[in-house]
Short mmCIF file of C-alpha atoms in Angstrom, two decimals:
data_model
loop_
_atom_site.label_atom_id
_atom_site.label_comp_id
_atom_site.label_asym_id
_atom_site.label_seq_id
_atom_site.Cartn_x
_atom_site.Cartn_y
_atom_site.Cartn_z
CA UNK A 26 -46.39 -10.38 -113.25
CA UNK A 27 -48.11 -13.04 -110.79
CA UNK A 28 -44.94 -15.15 -110.35
CA UNK A 29 -43.22 -12.01 -109.42
CA UNK A 30 -45.85 -11.12 -107.32
CA UNK A 31 -45.55 -14.38 -105.04
CA UNK A 32 -41.88 -14.42 -105.30
CA UNK A 33 -41.38 -10.89 -104.00
CA UNK A 34 -44.30 -11.99 -100.86
CA UNK A 35 -42.05 -14.96 -100.14
CA UNK A 36 -38.52 -13.51 -99.97
CA UNK A 37 -40.34 -10.74 -97.94
CA UNK A 38 -41.25 -13.59 -95.57
CA UNK A 39 -38.13 -15.09 -95.80
CA UNK A 40 -36.43 -11.78 -94.56
CA UNK A 41 -38.52 -11.17 -91.62
CA UNK A 42 -37.77 -14.61 -90.43
CA UNK A 43 -33.88 -13.39 -90.45
CA UNK A 44 -34.54 -10.30 -89.21
CA UNK A 45 -36.18 -11.37 -86.01
CA UNK A 46 -33.48 -14.41 -85.82
CA UNK A 47 -36.46 -17.14 -85.97
CA UNK A 48 -35.48 -20.37 -87.78
CA UNK A 49 -38.23 -22.03 -89.81
CA UNK A 50 -38.84 -25.50 -88.77
CA UNK A 51 -37.79 -28.47 -91.30
CA UNK A 52 -41.33 -29.58 -91.47
CA UNK A 53 -42.85 -26.28 -92.53
CA UNK A 54 -44.22 -24.95 -95.61
CA UNK A 55 -45.58 -21.06 -96.93
CA UNK A 56 -48.93 -20.58 -98.22
CA UNK A 57 -49.46 -17.53 -100.25
CA UNK A 58 -52.61 -16.13 -101.58
CA UNK A 59 -53.10 -13.95 -104.18
CA UNK A 60 -55.25 -10.61 -103.54
CA UNK A 61 -57.90 -9.78 -105.97
CA UNK A 62 -55.83 -6.96 -107.79
CA UNK A 63 -52.44 -8.82 -108.46
CA UNK A 64 -51.28 -5.30 -109.64
CA UNK A 65 -51.18 -4.34 -105.91
CA UNK A 66 -48.52 -6.70 -105.28
CA UNK A 67 -49.82 -7.84 -101.98
CA UNK A 68 -50.71 -11.39 -100.70
CA UNK A 69 -52.15 -13.48 -97.49
CA UNK A 70 -50.02 -16.06 -96.38
CA UNK A 71 -49.40 -18.50 -93.39
CA UNK A 72 -47.48 -20.97 -92.71
CA UNK A 73 -47.70 -24.76 -91.52
CA UNK A 74 -45.22 -26.54 -89.10
CA UNK A 75 -46.05 -30.23 -89.78
CA UNK A 76 -44.41 -31.18 -86.70
CA UNK A 77 -46.69 -29.72 -84.30
CA UNK A 78 -49.54 -29.40 -86.54
CA UNK A 79 -50.31 -26.02 -86.61
CA UNK A 80 -50.07 -22.61 -88.61
CA UNK A 81 -48.17 -19.86 -87.27
CA UNK A 82 -47.40 -16.74 -88.69
CA UNK A 83 -43.87 -14.52 -88.51
CA UNK A 84 -45.46 -11.22 -87.14
CA UNK A 85 -47.49 -11.18 -83.93
CA UNK A 86 -51.19 -11.07 -85.16
CA UNK A 87 -54.26 -10.93 -83.30
CA UNK A 88 -57.42 -13.48 -83.13
CA UNK A 89 -59.51 -10.15 -84.69
CA UNK A 90 -57.31 -10.08 -87.51
CA UNK A 91 -57.54 -13.62 -88.17
CA UNK A 92 -61.23 -13.74 -88.16
CA UNK A 93 -61.53 -15.86 -85.20
CA UNK A 94 -63.26 -16.10 -81.79
CA UNK A 95 -60.77 -14.66 -78.55
CA UNK A 96 -59.01 -17.38 -76.65
CA UNK A 97 -58.47 -17.46 -72.78
CA UNK A 98 -54.87 -19.05 -73.47
CA UNK A 99 -52.03 -20.37 -74.87
CA UNK A 100 -53.44 -23.52 -75.26
CA UNK A 101 -56.37 -22.67 -76.06
CA UNK A 102 -54.99 -20.48 -79.10
CA UNK A 103 -53.66 -23.96 -80.43
CA UNK A 104 -56.59 -26.30 -79.71
CA UNK A 105 -58.54 -23.32 -82.53
CA UNK A 106 -55.35 -23.78 -84.81
CA UNK A 107 -54.99 -27.54 -85.28
CA UNK A 108 -58.50 -27.55 -86.91
CA UNK A 109 -57.28 -25.21 -89.48
CA UNK A 110 -54.08 -27.43 -90.06
CA UNK A 111 -55.97 -30.16 -91.04
CA UNK A 112 -58.08 -28.14 -93.28
CA UNK A 113 -55.24 -27.08 -94.86
CA UNK A 114 -53.73 -31.10 -95.20
CA UNK A 115 -57.27 -31.87 -96.70
CA UNK A 116 -56.96 -28.70 -99.67
CA UNK A 117 -53.58 -29.53 -100.25
CA UNK A 118 -52.65 -33.18 -99.74
CA UNK A 119 -50.42 -34.51 -102.67
CA UNK A 120 -47.26 -33.08 -101.98
CA UNK A 121 -46.88 -33.73 -98.18
CA UNK A 122 -45.21 -37.04 -96.71
CA UNK A 123 -47.79 -39.35 -95.15
CA UNK A 124 -47.63 -39.05 -91.87
CA UNK A 125 -48.17 -42.71 -90.47
CA UNK A 126 -48.20 -41.92 -86.80
CA UNK A 127 -51.51 -39.15 -87.57
CA UNK A 128 -53.23 -42.20 -89.07
CA UNK A 129 -52.69 -44.56 -86.52
CA UNK A 130 -53.87 -42.19 -83.80
CA UNK A 131 -56.75 -41.30 -85.59
CA UNK A 132 -57.90 -45.20 -85.93
CA UNK A 133 -57.14 -45.41 -82.08
CA UNK A 134 -59.50 -42.34 -81.83
CA UNK A 135 -61.99 -44.12 -83.83
CA UNK A 136 -61.95 -47.40 -82.07
CA UNK A 137 -62.33 -45.40 -78.71
CA UNK A 138 -65.42 -43.71 -79.93
CA UNK A 139 -67.28 -46.54 -81.44
CA UNK A 140 -67.05 -48.04 -77.79
CA UNK A 141 -67.92 -44.96 -76.15
CA UNK A 142 -70.90 -44.01 -77.93
CA UNK A 143 -72.20 -47.09 -77.56
CA UNK A 144 -71.54 -47.25 -73.51
CA UNK A 145 -72.29 -43.95 -72.88
CA UNK A 146 -75.42 -42.10 -74.32
CA UNK A 147 -74.05 -38.93 -73.78
CA UNK A 148 -70.42 -38.95 -75.52
CA UNK A 149 -69.02 -35.84 -77.07
CA UNK A 150 -67.03 -38.25 -79.86
CA UNK A 151 -68.64 -36.98 -82.82
CA UNK A 152 -69.16 -39.65 -85.13
CA UNK A 153 -71.53 -42.46 -84.00
CA UNK A 154 -70.53 -46.06 -83.72
CA UNK A 155 -71.78 -47.50 -87.15
CA UNK A 156 -70.03 -44.65 -88.65
CA UNK A 157 -66.72 -44.91 -86.90
CA UNK A 158 -67.09 -48.91 -88.25
CA UNK A 159 -67.35 -47.75 -91.48
CA UNK A 160 -63.89 -45.01 -91.45
CA UNK A 161 -62.18 -47.82 -89.75
CA UNK A 162 -63.00 -50.29 -92.42
CA UNK A 163 -62.27 -47.76 -95.09
CA UNK A 164 -58.53 -46.80 -93.41
CA UNK A 165 -57.83 -50.62 -93.32
CA UNK A 166 -58.47 -50.99 -97.01
CA UNK A 167 -56.34 -47.79 -97.86
CA UNK A 168 -53.37 -49.17 -94.97
CA UNK A 169 -53.53 -52.31 -97.14
CA UNK A 170 -53.77 -51.37 -100.89
CA UNK A 171 -52.58 -48.06 -101.56
CA UNK A 172 -48.83 -47.23 -102.11
CA UNK A 173 -48.90 -44.85 -104.89
CA UNK A 174 -48.15 -41.18 -104.65
CA UNK A 175 -51.27 -40.37 -106.39
CA UNK A 176 -53.03 -42.99 -103.90
CA UNK A 177 -51.22 -41.51 -100.73
CA UNK A 178 -52.50 -37.92 -101.66
CA UNK A 179 -56.28 -39.71 -101.27
CA UNK A 180 -55.01 -41.94 -98.41
CA UNK A 181 -53.96 -37.97 -96.60
CA UNK A 182 -56.61 -35.92 -97.91
CA UNK A 183 -59.39 -39.00 -96.32
CA UNK A 184 -57.26 -39.19 -93.07
CA UNK A 185 -56.90 -35.25 -92.47
CA UNK A 186 -60.82 -34.93 -93.16
CA UNK A 187 -61.57 -36.97 -90.58
CA UNK A 188 -59.04 -35.53 -88.19
CA UNK A 189 -60.84 -32.06 -88.81
CA UNK A 190 -64.21 -33.20 -87.54
CA UNK A 191 -62.41 -34.41 -84.48
CA UNK A 192 -60.30 -31.51 -83.88
CA UNK A 193 -63.17 -29.02 -84.03
CA UNK A 194 -64.98 -31.36 -81.73
CA UNK A 195 -62.23 -31.10 -79.32
CA UNK A 196 -61.83 -27.47 -79.57
CA UNK A 197 -65.69 -27.20 -78.64
CA UNK A 198 -65.36 -29.54 -75.91
CA UNK A 199 -62.22 -27.67 -74.32
CA UNK A 200 -60.11 -30.83 -74.81
CA UNK A 201 -56.19 -30.92 -73.13
CA UNK A 202 -57.59 -27.71 -71.12
CA UNK A 203 -58.09 -27.25 -67.48
CA UNK A 204 -61.72 -27.65 -67.65
CA UNK A 205 -62.92 -30.08 -70.27
CA UNK A 206 -66.35 -30.88 -71.33
CA UNK A 207 -66.69 -35.14 -70.90
CA UNK A 208 -70.44 -35.07 -70.99
CA UNK A 209 -72.57 -33.79 -73.66
CA UNK A 210 -75.05 -32.60 -71.05
CA UNK A 211 -71.91 -30.72 -69.01
CA UNK A 212 -72.36 -26.93 -69.55
CA UNK A 213 -70.03 -24.79 -71.60
CA UNK A 214 -70.89 -21.26 -69.66
CA UNK A 215 -73.35 -19.00 -69.52
CA UNK A 216 -75.20 -18.61 -72.97
CA UNK A 217 -77.23 -15.55 -74.62
CA UNK A 218 -81.25 -15.85 -73.18
CA UNK A 219 -83.02 -19.57 -73.83
CA UNK A 220 -82.56 -20.67 -70.19
CA UNK A 221 -85.38 -19.33 -68.44
CA UNK A 222 -88.85 -21.33 -68.76
CA UNK A 223 -92.14 -19.80 -68.70
CA UNK A 224 -94.29 -21.11 -66.06
CA UNK A 225 -97.16 -19.69 -67.38
CA UNK A 226 -96.73 -21.32 -71.20
CA UNK A 227 -95.38 -24.34 -69.26
CA UNK A 228 -99.08 -24.70 -67.27
CA UNK A 229 -101.26 -23.94 -70.20
CA UNK A 230 -99.16 -26.33 -72.31
CA UNK A 231 -99.68 -29.23 -69.59
CA UNK A 232 -103.42 -28.41 -69.00
CA UNK A 233 -104.67 -27.55 -72.54
CA UNK A 234 -102.57 -30.10 -74.56
CA UNK A 235 -102.80 -32.73 -71.74
CA UNK A 236 -98.88 -32.41 -70.83
CA UNK A 237 -97.66 -34.09 -74.34
CA UNK A 238 -94.95 -30.46 -74.69
CA UNK A 239 -92.84 -32.11 -71.75
CA UNK A 240 -91.28 -34.40 -72.49
CA UNK A 241 -90.72 -32.67 -75.77
CA UNK A 242 -89.02 -29.80 -74.42
CA UNK A 243 -86.60 -32.26 -71.80
CA UNK A 244 -85.02 -34.13 -75.01
CA UNK A 245 -84.73 -30.87 -76.94
CA UNK A 246 -82.94 -29.24 -74.32
CA UNK A 247 -80.83 -32.18 -73.55
CA UNK A 248 -79.69 -32.15 -77.66
CA UNK A 249 -79.02 -28.41 -77.93
CA UNK A 250 -77.14 -28.51 -74.32
CA UNK A 251 -74.23 -25.93 -74.70
CA UNK A 252 -75.99 -24.86 -78.48
CA UNK A 253 -74.12 -27.57 -80.14
CA UNK A 254 -75.41 -29.98 -82.43
CA UNK A 255 -74.76 -33.61 -82.64
CA UNK A 256 -76.23 -34.57 -85.92
CA UNK A 257 -76.53 -38.53 -85.16
CA UNK A 258 -78.69 -37.20 -82.10
CA UNK A 259 -80.95 -34.73 -83.99
CA UNK A 260 -81.91 -36.96 -86.50
CA UNK A 261 -82.54 -39.73 -84.18
CA UNK A 262 -85.23 -36.98 -82.54
CA UNK A 263 -86.51 -36.19 -85.43
CA UNK A 264 -86.90 -39.56 -86.99
CA UNK A 265 -88.94 -40.37 -83.78
CA UNK A 266 -91.18 -37.18 -83.92
CA UNK A 267 -91.97 -37.55 -87.42
CA UNK A 268 -93.56 -40.91 -86.90
CA UNK A 269 -95.45 -39.98 -83.99
CA UNK A 270 -97.09 -37.50 -86.60
CA UNK A 271 -97.88 -40.17 -88.74
CA UNK A 272 -99.40 -42.20 -85.90
CA UNK A 273 -101.17 -38.75 -84.72
CA UNK A 274 -102.58 -38.39 -88.27
CA UNK A 275 -103.49 -41.70 -88.63
CA UNK A 276 -105.55 -41.90 -85.70
CA UNK A 277 -107.02 -38.68 -85.61
CA UNK A 278 -108.49 -39.84 -89.34
CA UNK A 279 -110.14 -42.87 -87.55
CA UNK A 280 -111.50 -40.62 -85.26
CA UNK A 281 -112.83 -38.21 -88.10
CA UNK A 282 -114.08 -41.15 -89.81
CA UNK A 283 -116.14 -43.03 -86.63
CA UNK A 284 -117.38 -38.66 -85.97
CA UNK A 285 -118.63 -39.07 -89.29
CA UNK A 286 -120.67 -41.84 -88.69
CA UNK A 287 -121.75 -40.65 -85.57
CA UNK A 288 -123.30 -37.68 -87.01
CA UNK A 289 -125.00 -39.19 -89.13
CA UNK A 290 -126.95 -41.20 -86.54
CA UNK A 291 -127.44 -38.51 -83.94
CA UNK A 292 -130.36 -36.46 -84.19
CA UNK A 293 -130.58 -32.72 -85.14
CA UNK A 294 -129.87 -30.09 -82.62
CA UNK A 295 -128.73 -32.47 -79.85
CA UNK A 296 -125.62 -31.68 -77.53
CA UNK A 297 -124.77 -35.25 -78.95
CA UNK A 298 -124.50 -33.63 -82.49
CA UNK A 299 -122.81 -30.40 -81.19
CA UNK A 300 -119.64 -32.75 -79.18
CA UNK A 301 -119.18 -35.05 -82.25
CA UNK A 302 -119.25 -32.10 -84.36
CA UNK A 303 -116.10 -30.15 -82.09
CA UNK A 304 -114.51 -33.49 -82.19
CA UNK A 305 -114.29 -34.08 -85.96
CA UNK A 306 -113.14 -30.32 -86.51
CA UNK A 307 -110.28 -31.27 -83.36
CA UNK A 308 -109.72 -34.35 -85.69
CA UNK A 309 -109.57 -32.55 -88.86
CA UNK A 310 -106.97 -30.07 -87.24
CA UNK A 311 -104.41 -33.14 -85.96
CA UNK A 312 -104.49 -34.79 -89.94
CA UNK A 313 -103.42 -30.96 -91.46
CA UNK A 314 -101.09 -30.22 -88.30
CA UNK A 315 -99.11 -33.50 -88.84
CA UNK A 316 -99.23 -33.00 -92.28
CA UNK A 317 -97.61 -29.36 -92.32
CA UNK A 318 -95.46 -30.36 -89.87
CA UNK A 319 -93.55 -33.70 -91.62
CA UNK A 320 -93.55 -31.67 -94.77
CA UNK A 321 -91.52 -28.79 -92.92
CA UNK A 322 -89.24 -30.99 -90.98
CA UNK A 323 -88.85 -33.42 -93.63
CA UNK A 324 -85.32 -35.82 -94.28
CA UNK A 325 -84.32 -33.17 -96.78
CA UNK A 326 -84.76 -30.21 -95.24
CA UNK A 327 -82.90 -31.33 -92.07
CA UNK A 328 -80.19 -33.75 -93.45
CA UNK A 329 -77.16 -32.22 -91.89
CA UNK A 330 -75.37 -30.53 -89.07
CA UNK A 331 -75.63 -27.14 -90.92
CA UNK A 332 -79.11 -27.17 -91.85
CA UNK A 333 -80.18 -28.44 -88.23
CA UNK A 334 -77.98 -25.67 -86.68
CA UNK A 335 -79.70 -23.01 -89.00
CA UNK A 336 -83.14 -24.43 -88.46
CA UNK A 337 -82.58 -24.14 -84.29
CA UNK A 338 -81.43 -20.85 -84.43
CA UNK A 339 -84.51 -19.66 -86.83
CA UNK A 340 -86.74 -21.38 -84.30
CA UNK A 341 -85.33 -20.82 -80.83
CA UNK A 342 -86.71 -18.00 -78.82
CA UNK A 343 -84.56 -15.27 -77.00
CA UNK A 344 -86.38 -15.37 -73.56
CA UNK A 345 -88.01 -19.04 -73.47
CA UNK A 346 -85.14 -21.43 -75.95
CA UNK A 347 -87.09 -24.24 -77.21
CA UNK A 348 -89.79 -24.16 -75.04
CA UNK A 349 -92.32 -22.72 -77.81
CA UNK A 350 -90.82 -25.04 -80.32
CA UNK A 351 -91.89 -27.97 -77.94
CA UNK A 352 -95.46 -26.89 -78.32
CA UNK A 353 -95.24 -26.65 -81.61
CA UNK A 354 -94.70 -30.17 -82.18
CA UNK A 355 -96.47 -31.89 -79.97
CA UNK A 356 -99.87 -29.74 -81.32
CA UNK A 357 -100.72 -32.93 -83.48
CA UNK A 358 -100.88 -35.42 -80.96
CA UNK A 359 -102.78 -33.33 -78.57
CA UNK A 360 -105.71 -32.52 -80.57
CA UNK A 361 -105.76 -36.25 -81.89
CA UNK A 362 -105.96 -37.07 -77.92
CA UNK A 363 -108.40 -34.14 -77.28
CA UNK A 364 -110.57 -35.45 -80.42
CA UNK A 365 -110.93 -39.15 -78.78
CA UNK A 366 -112.08 -37.55 -75.47
CA UNK A 367 -114.89 -35.43 -77.51
CA UNK A 368 -115.92 -38.18 -79.68
CA UNK A 369 -116.20 -40.56 -76.11
CA UNK A 370 -118.04 -37.87 -74.93
CA UNK A 371 -120.29 -37.40 -77.86
CA UNK A 372 -120.35 -41.17 -77.67
CA UNK A 373 -121.81 -41.59 -74.34
CA UNK A 374 -124.29 -38.80 -74.42
CA UNK A 375 -125.84 -40.51 -78.08
CA UNK A 376 -126.37 -43.59 -76.33
CA UNK A 377 -127.77 -41.95 -73.16
CA UNK A 378 -130.33 -39.80 -75.73
CA UNK A 379 -130.88 -43.13 -77.24
CA UNK A 380 -131.38 -45.13 -74.06
CA UNK A 381 -134.19 -43.34 -72.89
CA UNK A 382 -132.62 -40.99 -70.39
CA UNK A 383 -129.87 -41.28 -67.61
CA UNK A 384 -130.36 -44.26 -65.27
CA UNK A 385 -127.95 -46.00 -63.44
CA UNK A 386 -127.64 -48.95 -65.99
CA UNK A 387 -127.89 -46.47 -69.05
CA UNK A 388 -124.94 -44.22 -67.56
CA UNK A 389 -122.66 -47.55 -66.83
CA UNK A 390 -123.45 -49.14 -70.24
CA UNK A 391 -122.98 -45.74 -71.84
CA UNK A 392 -120.00 -45.13 -70.31
CA UNK A 393 -118.33 -48.56 -71.18
CA UNK A 394 -119.30 -47.99 -74.52
CA UNK A 395 -117.52 -44.39 -74.56
CA UNK A 396 -114.49 -45.62 -72.59
CA UNK A 397 -113.29 -48.83 -74.37
CA UNK A 398 -112.58 -46.59 -77.97
CA UNK A 399 -110.52 -44.30 -75.49
CA UNK A 400 -108.70 -46.84 -73.76
CA UNK A 401 -108.17 -49.19 -77.25
CA UNK A 402 -107.00 -46.51 -79.47
CA UNK A 403 -104.77 -44.99 -76.74
CA UNK A 404 -103.39 -48.82 -76.21
CA UNK A 405 -103.25 -49.54 -79.75
CA UNK A 406 -100.94 -46.16 -80.16
CA UNK A 407 -98.86 -47.33 -77.22
CA UNK A 408 -98.39 -50.47 -78.82
CA UNK A 409 -97.86 -49.68 -82.10
CA UNK A 410 -95.60 -46.17 -81.71
CA UNK A 411 -93.61 -47.22 -78.46
CA UNK A 412 -92.94 -44.87 -75.49
CA UNK A 413 -89.35 -44.27 -76.41
CA UNK A 414 -90.34 -41.28 -79.11
CA UNK A 415 -90.19 -37.43 -78.28
CA UNK A 416 -93.78 -37.23 -77.66
CA UNK A 417 -93.81 -40.35 -75.54
CA UNK A 418 -97.75 -41.67 -76.96
CA UNK A 419 -98.73 -39.00 -74.33
CA UNK A 420 -97.87 -40.34 -71.49
CA UNK A 421 -97.53 -37.39 -69.34
CA UNK A 422 -101.43 -36.69 -70.94
CA UNK A 423 -102.52 -40.08 -70.09
CA UNK A 424 -100.75 -39.94 -66.59
CA UNK A 425 -102.71 -36.13 -65.62
CA UNK A 426 -105.73 -37.62 -66.88
CA UNK A 427 -105.49 -40.72 -64.49
CA UNK A 428 -104.38 -38.51 -61.90
CA UNK A 429 -107.75 -36.37 -62.05
CA UNK A 430 -109.99 -39.35 -62.12
CA UNK A 431 -108.03 -40.78 -59.53
CA UNK A 432 -108.50 -38.09 -56.80
CA UNK A 433 -112.03 -37.79 -57.81
CA UNK A 434 -112.86 -41.11 -57.16
CA UNK A 435 -110.77 -41.42 -53.74
CA UNK A 436 -112.52 -38.12 -52.89
CA UNK A 437 -115.96 -39.85 -53.64
CA UNK A 438 -114.90 -43.33 -51.53
CA UNK A 439 -113.27 -41.31 -48.29
CA UNK A 440 -116.68 -39.51 -48.56
CA UNK A 441 -118.21 -42.36 -48.20
CA UNK A 442 -116.33 -44.27 -45.72
CA UNK A 443 -116.90 -40.90 -43.68
CA UNK A 444 -120.37 -40.84 -43.80
CA UNK A 445 -121.37 -44.84 -43.24
CA UNK A 446 -118.40 -44.23 -40.34
CA UNK A 447 -120.69 -41.43 -38.90
CA UNK A 448 -123.83 -43.81 -39.02
CA UNK A 449 -122.58 -46.15 -36.94
CA UNK A 450 -120.38 -44.24 -34.64
CA UNK A 451 -121.31 -45.45 -31.12
CA UNK A 452 -121.99 -42.78 -28.14
CA UNK A 453 -118.77 -42.51 -26.19
CA UNK A 454 -119.27 -42.05 -22.25
CA UNK A 455 -117.05 -40.48 -19.64
#
């Protein structure tokens, strides 16, 4: 019964081809798929042309019927169908003649992609230099050692899988069309939301969180440009930010231990004790946030392109894109920075309380002692963490604090200079 349904469907296709006065290419084959109920006698089908590397149908069909997105031109349609061809070859590699020209072209593309990835940071190639090198080595081994028909099937399946990813990337980047996308940061046209930047959120996060979300948000926008996920770049981003969370947690843990010691030394019901308690709370919050975010964004949960895409779609804001995400990811380091500043303030006030009053010498000594841990910890974090991470080791926050201090000192110096000049000014006679 099933064989009869398949043969009837095949004869119907041949009949339709003859009625339309067409000739099937010599390199074509027919794929037939029975419906769930064979008794209905219906089959789904498509034809494959190996010479042009596209599937086709006898009757005209729309992209909606095929479950594909709308197209703008015939070339755009062909660009969309080429990945479907390679998907078919990957699934059915054993009975096809091995296309040597496809393998040679694939190796040339991989070699070019290897160089392109190394020389162009925003390359659109789907594979990184390391991956491309491994694939080229595997293809060379197959080309040298595999000769039997069965081995040729494995070889063709491998080639088809690599071609499939390349064909999909080419379609996304409009390869061969009038306006191709030559750079990852080049736009793909308007997107649904996610383009507006909340100035209020940017100002508040820049002030309260010492500017740490700004660097993350810039990198997130570049990575999510055109809503296309390049797995190797996103994995590098998450590796960097997980490293930053580890540094933030360790830094906050050290401050928390120092706060406990300061609370032990501070007298009861004093300002220094209240500030040290605040610093302790900020440090504990940083440690907890670092642990929670590290667990949520673990390597296992974000290991592939599809997992990363689902995560981004889930956390992306319709109005503000990935800006809220950048704020969330920067919280551990921002809390760690604030715990350092409040600890230093508590230390300064504690020293003043123990030195018998705010004289000039005691203030200078206290500020020196309180500022030393800030500079030491920030420089130690920068030394061990580097400035290549997504947070940039609080560089924006450090610059913000430096600008504020620099402006205050500049105003004091100008006021002092103007005052001295006015005292020494001579009368002018006309």
